[in-house]
Amino acid sequence: MHCGCVSEGVPSSYWISGLAFPDWAYKAESSPGSRQIQLWHFILELLQKEEFRHVIAWQQGEYGEFVIKDPDEVARLWGRRKCKPQMNYDKLSRALRYYYHKRILHKTRGKRFTYKFNFSKLTFLNPPLRDAHCPSPPASACRPPGVSAGLQSELLQNMIFARQALADQLTFHRGLRDPLDMASPGNKKGTASGPQFSSLPSPCLFGFCCCGGVQDKFPRLGAFLPTIPHSGLGPHSSWQLCPPPQYPQPSSPDWWHFPSHVFQHGRSVLPLEERAHPHSPLGPPRSEALQKGVSFPAIRLQGRAFPGLPLGATRGHGSAMAGGRLGFPPDLSQPREEAEASSAESCLGVKPELELEGRPQAKGAGSLEPSGGGEGLHYPPELQGLHPPSIPCLPGFKAGCSLDPT
DNA sequence: ATCGGAACCT
DNA sequence: AGGTTCCGAT
């Protein structure tokens, strides 16, 4: 039943194994319907490939947003993949539009051929990770051989997105989802059609970038996400640890310009440490955004302080926690075994009681609507300065999610 | 260019 | 289910 179509040299099996698109997603045996490559998979494949950058590429500065630079070519490639020589952009875009309702994708209004992924949805649609352990190499291995500075940046973004996605999942799963989504076909509860988040362990997200061997474990992870038009990381050649070694400067707000609604729910995720010491020496003064409540838990590794990242590590439904695979980096200075042992129990997360205010799709108010809601950052005063989640942490780490062992 | 309904296909 | 094809509307 070969049609001579090719897959453009892009393996359709695993390619972000363990994160968002595990290989099962492509395997026929995992689906009675002989699951084929889906369009969004394909789009992501193209996006990760350097050679298609002239055809489709991530939009700089907008996370998850991509531009189809050559619609005809993308359509041709898609048609080739699907053995549909009559494929064109009109048809392809129709398929993309079906993703709007599924919240896999949405259109960036006003920008031609520009769409944006809702990564959280993609992740949510996928099943539990099978082996998301967090290897803990020596710090010196933080940039594995072959990991370029560029990849370094991308890996960081992966981590950011992964955390974001998990945080989104968390929100999603705590019953605070958007009613529109409840009605969407992919979200029928209690069916066997989708994974249950309660059984979804968090990957060691930090491990993606901070732990060595990421190339081996996640060979294609690096190209998954758009390049951060960098604020504090790129120029640093040392690749010591993934997050920028300091808070972003107010002059370079890119760092906290995450599109996710995760950051728009009036939730301060400031670590206790930060709250207790508003002028903490751990970093420069908080930016305007941070003051508004967009902040990340501080992380200390090897004596250095980092801005936290939007964390999705979940205590979620208990059982997930009991599984103990939560995304937090071990202290890289620890001996490997020790670090692994602790990483198995580590966790850190945003307070999972995120609110979904309004429907993302609601015109002008949706957090997922990039062109509609402006910043969309509304933080009721009463929600500012809330305590961080009471989340089980690494042994020896304070609840409050600093990684600073005390 | 973009949207979404409708019928159809696999 | 996840498109593909067609098409009228905006």
PDB file of N, CA, C and O (backbone and C1' of nucleotides) in Angstrom, chain A residues 38-39 78 82 91 94 99 102, chain C residues 1-8:
ATOM      1  N   GLN A  38      -0.422  13.178  12.649  1.00  0.00           N
ATOM      2  CA  GLN A  38      -1.413  14.244  12.671  1.00  0.00           C
ATOM      3  C   GLN A  38      -0.765  15.539  12.214  1.00  0.00           C
ATOM      4  O   GLN A  38       0.447  15.713  12.306  1.00  0.00           O
ATOM      5  N   LEU A  39      -1.610  16.394  11.771  1.00  0.00           N
ATOM      6  CA  LEU A  39      -1.086  17.621  11.179  1.00  0.00           C
ATOM      7  C   LEU A  39      -0.224  18.414  12.139  1.00  0.00           C
ATOM      8  O   LEU A  39       0.830  18.931  11.764  1.00  0.00           O
ATOM      9  N   TRP A  78       2.914  18.459   3.285  1.00  0.00           N
ATOM     10  CA  TRP A  78       1.853  17.742   3.999  1.00  0.00           C
ATOM     11  C   TRP A  78       1.156  16.761   3.063  1.00  0.00           C
ATOM     12  O   TRP A  78       0.885  15.615   3.424  1.00  0.00           O
ATOM     13  N   LYS A  82       0.971  12.764   3.433  1.00  0.00           N
ATOM     14  CA  LYS A  82      -0.302  12.072   3.526  1.00  0.00           C
ATOM     15  C   LYS A  82      -0.736  11.433   2.208  1.00  0.00           C
ATOM     16  O   LYS A  82      -1.841  10.910   2.101  1.00  0.00           O
ATOM     17  N   LYS A  91      -6.781  23.706   1.964  1.00  0.00           N
ATOM     18  CA  LYS A  91      -7.222  22.495   2.659  1.00  0.00           C
ATOM     19  C   LYS A  91      -6.457  22.305   3.962  1.00  0.00           C
ATOM     20  O   LYS A  91      -7.032  21.943   4.994  1.00  0.00           O
ATOM     21  N   ARG A  94      -7.731  24.484   6.525  1.00  0.00           N
ATOM     22  CA  ARG A  94      -9.006  24.015   7.067  1.00  0.00           C
ATOM     23  C   ARG A  94      -8.758  23.025   8.191  1.00  0.00           C
ATOM     24  O   ARG A  94      -9.407  23.053   9.245  1.00  0.00           O
ATOM     25  N   TYR A  99      -8.319  22.658  14.570  1.00  0.00           N
ATOM     26  CA  TYR A  99      -7.578  22.636  15.828  1.00  0.00           C
ATOM     27  C   TYR A  99      -7.980  23.778  16.748  1.00  0.00           C
ATOM     28  O   TYR A  99      -7.682  23.754  17.930  1.00  0.00           O
ATOM     29  N   LYS A 102     -10.306  22.517  19.209  1.00  0.00           N
ATOM     30  CA  LYS A 102      -9.657  21.546  20.094  1.00  0.00           C
ATOM     31  C   LYS A 102      -8.618  22.216  20.978  1.00  0.00           C
ATOM     32  O   LYS A 102      -7.991  21.575  21.808  1.00  0.00           O
TER      33      LYS A 102
ATOM     34  P    DA C   1     -14.888  10.667  17.567  1.00  0.00           P
ATOM     35  O5'  DA C   1     -13.342  11.051  17.669  1.00  0.00           O
ATOM     36  C5'  DA C   1     -12.394  10.066  18.080  1.00  0.00           C
ATOM     37  C4'  DA C   1     -11.142  10.182  17.230  1.00  0.00           C
ATOM     38  C3'  DA C   1     -10.638  11.604  17.045  1.00  0.00           C
ATOM     39  O3'  DA C   1      -9.227  11.567  17.066  1.00  0.00           O
ATOM     40  C1'  DA C   1     -11.170  10.667  14.928  1.00  0.00           C
ATOM     41  P    DG C   2      -8.492  12.928  17.071  1.00  0.00           P
ATOM     42  O5'  DG C   2      -8.161  13.144  15.531  1.00  0.00           O
ATOM     43  C5'  DG C   2      -7.312  12.213  14.877  1.00  0.00           C
ATOM     44  C4'  DG C   2      -7.234  12.578  13.431  1.00  0.00           C
ATOM     45  C3'  DG C   2      -7.021  14.077  13.175  1.00  0.00           C
ATOM     46  O3'  DG C   2      -6.042  14.241  12.163  1.00  0.00           O
ATOM     47  C1'  DG C   2      -8.862  13.309  11.970  1.00  0.00           C
ATOM     48  P    DG C   3      -5.312  15.583  12.047  1.00  0.00           P
ATOM     49  O5'  DG C   3      -6.435  16.501  11.360  1.00  0.00           O
ATOM     50  C5'  DG C   3      -6.280  16.833  10.005  1.00  0.00           C
ATOM     51  C4'  DG C   3      -6.647  15.696   9.095  1.00  0.00           C
ATOM     52  C3'  DG C   3      -6.746  16.101   7.645  1.00  0.00           C
ATOM     53  O3'  DG C   3      -5.863  15.372   6.863  1.00  0.00           O
ATOM     54  C1'  DG C   3      -8.711  14.908   8.347  1.00  0.00           C
ATOM     55  P    DT C   4      -5.414  15.953   5.482  1.00  0.00           P
ATOM     56  O5'  DT C   4      -6.687  15.856   4.529  1.00  0.00           O
ATOM     57  C5'  DT C   4      -7.005  14.607   3.942  1.00  0.00           C
ATOM     58  C4'  DT C   4      -8.120  14.797   2.937  1.00  0.00           C
ATOM     59  C3'  DT C   4      -7.897  15.907   1.912  1.00  0.00           C
ATOM     60  O3'  DT C   4      -8.225  15.353   0.646  1.00  0.00           O
ATOM     61  C1'  DT C   4      -9.997  16.165   2.956  1.00  0.00           C
ATOM     62  P    DT C   5      -7.815  16.128  -0.667  1.00  0.00           P
ATOM     63  O5'  DT C   5      -9.202  16.799  -1.058  1.00  0.00           O
ATOM     64  C5'  DT C   5     -10.337  15.973  -1.237  1.00  0.00           C
ATOM     65  C4'  DT C   5     -11.568  16.829  -1.383  1.00  0.00           C
ATOM     66  C3'  DT C   5     -11.405  18.093  -2.230  1.00  0.00           C
ATOM     67  O3'  DT C   5     -12.273  18.001  -3.339  1.00  0.00           O
ATOM     68  C1'  DT C   5     -12.631  18.523  -0.255  1.00  0.00           C
ATOM     69  P    DC C   6     -12.205  19.056  -4.505  1.00  0.00           P
ATOM     70  O5'  DC C   6     -13.411  20.012  -4.106  1.00  0.00           O
ATOM     71  C5'  DC C   6     -14.666  19.445  -3.766  1.00  0.00           C
ATOM     72  C4'  DC C   6     -15.577  20.511  -3.209  1.00  0.00           C
ATOM     73  C3'  DC C   6     -15.493  21.879  -3.884  1.00  0.00           C
ATOM     74  O3'  DC C   6     -16.708  22.157  -4.527  1.00  0.00           O
ATOM     75  C1'  DC C   6     -15.623  22.061  -1.511  1.00  0.00           C
ATOM     76  P    DC C   7     -16.856  23.427  -5.406  1.00  0.00           P
ATOM     77  O5'  DC C   7     -17.492  24.457  -4.385  1.00  0.00           O
ATOM     78  C5'  DC C   7     -18.505  24.022  -3.482  1.00  0.00           C
ATOM     79  C4'  DC C   7     -18.784  25.122  -2.477  1.00  0.00           C
ATOM     80  C3'  DC C   7     -18.648  26.534  -3.049  1.00  0.00           C
ATOM     81  O3'  DC C   7     -19.798  27.280  -2.772  1.00  0.00           O
ATOM     82  C1'  DC C   7     -17.508  26.346  -1.001  1.00  0.00           C
ATOM     83  P    DG C   8     -20.195  28.424  -3.788  1.00  0.00           P
ATOM     84  O5'  DG C   8     -20.946  29.404  -2.793  1.00  0.00           O
ATOM     85  C5'  DG C   8     -21.881  28.869  -1.857  1.00  0.00           C
ATOM     86  C4'  DG C   8     -21.837  29.690  -0.587  1.00  0.00           C
ATOM     87  C3'  DG C   8     -21.877  31.200  -0.827  1.00  0.00           C
ATOM     88  O3'  DG C   8     -22.743  31.792   0.133  1.00  0.00           O
ATOM     89  C1'  DG C   8     -19.948  30.641   0.417  1.00  0.00           C
TER      90       DG C   8
END
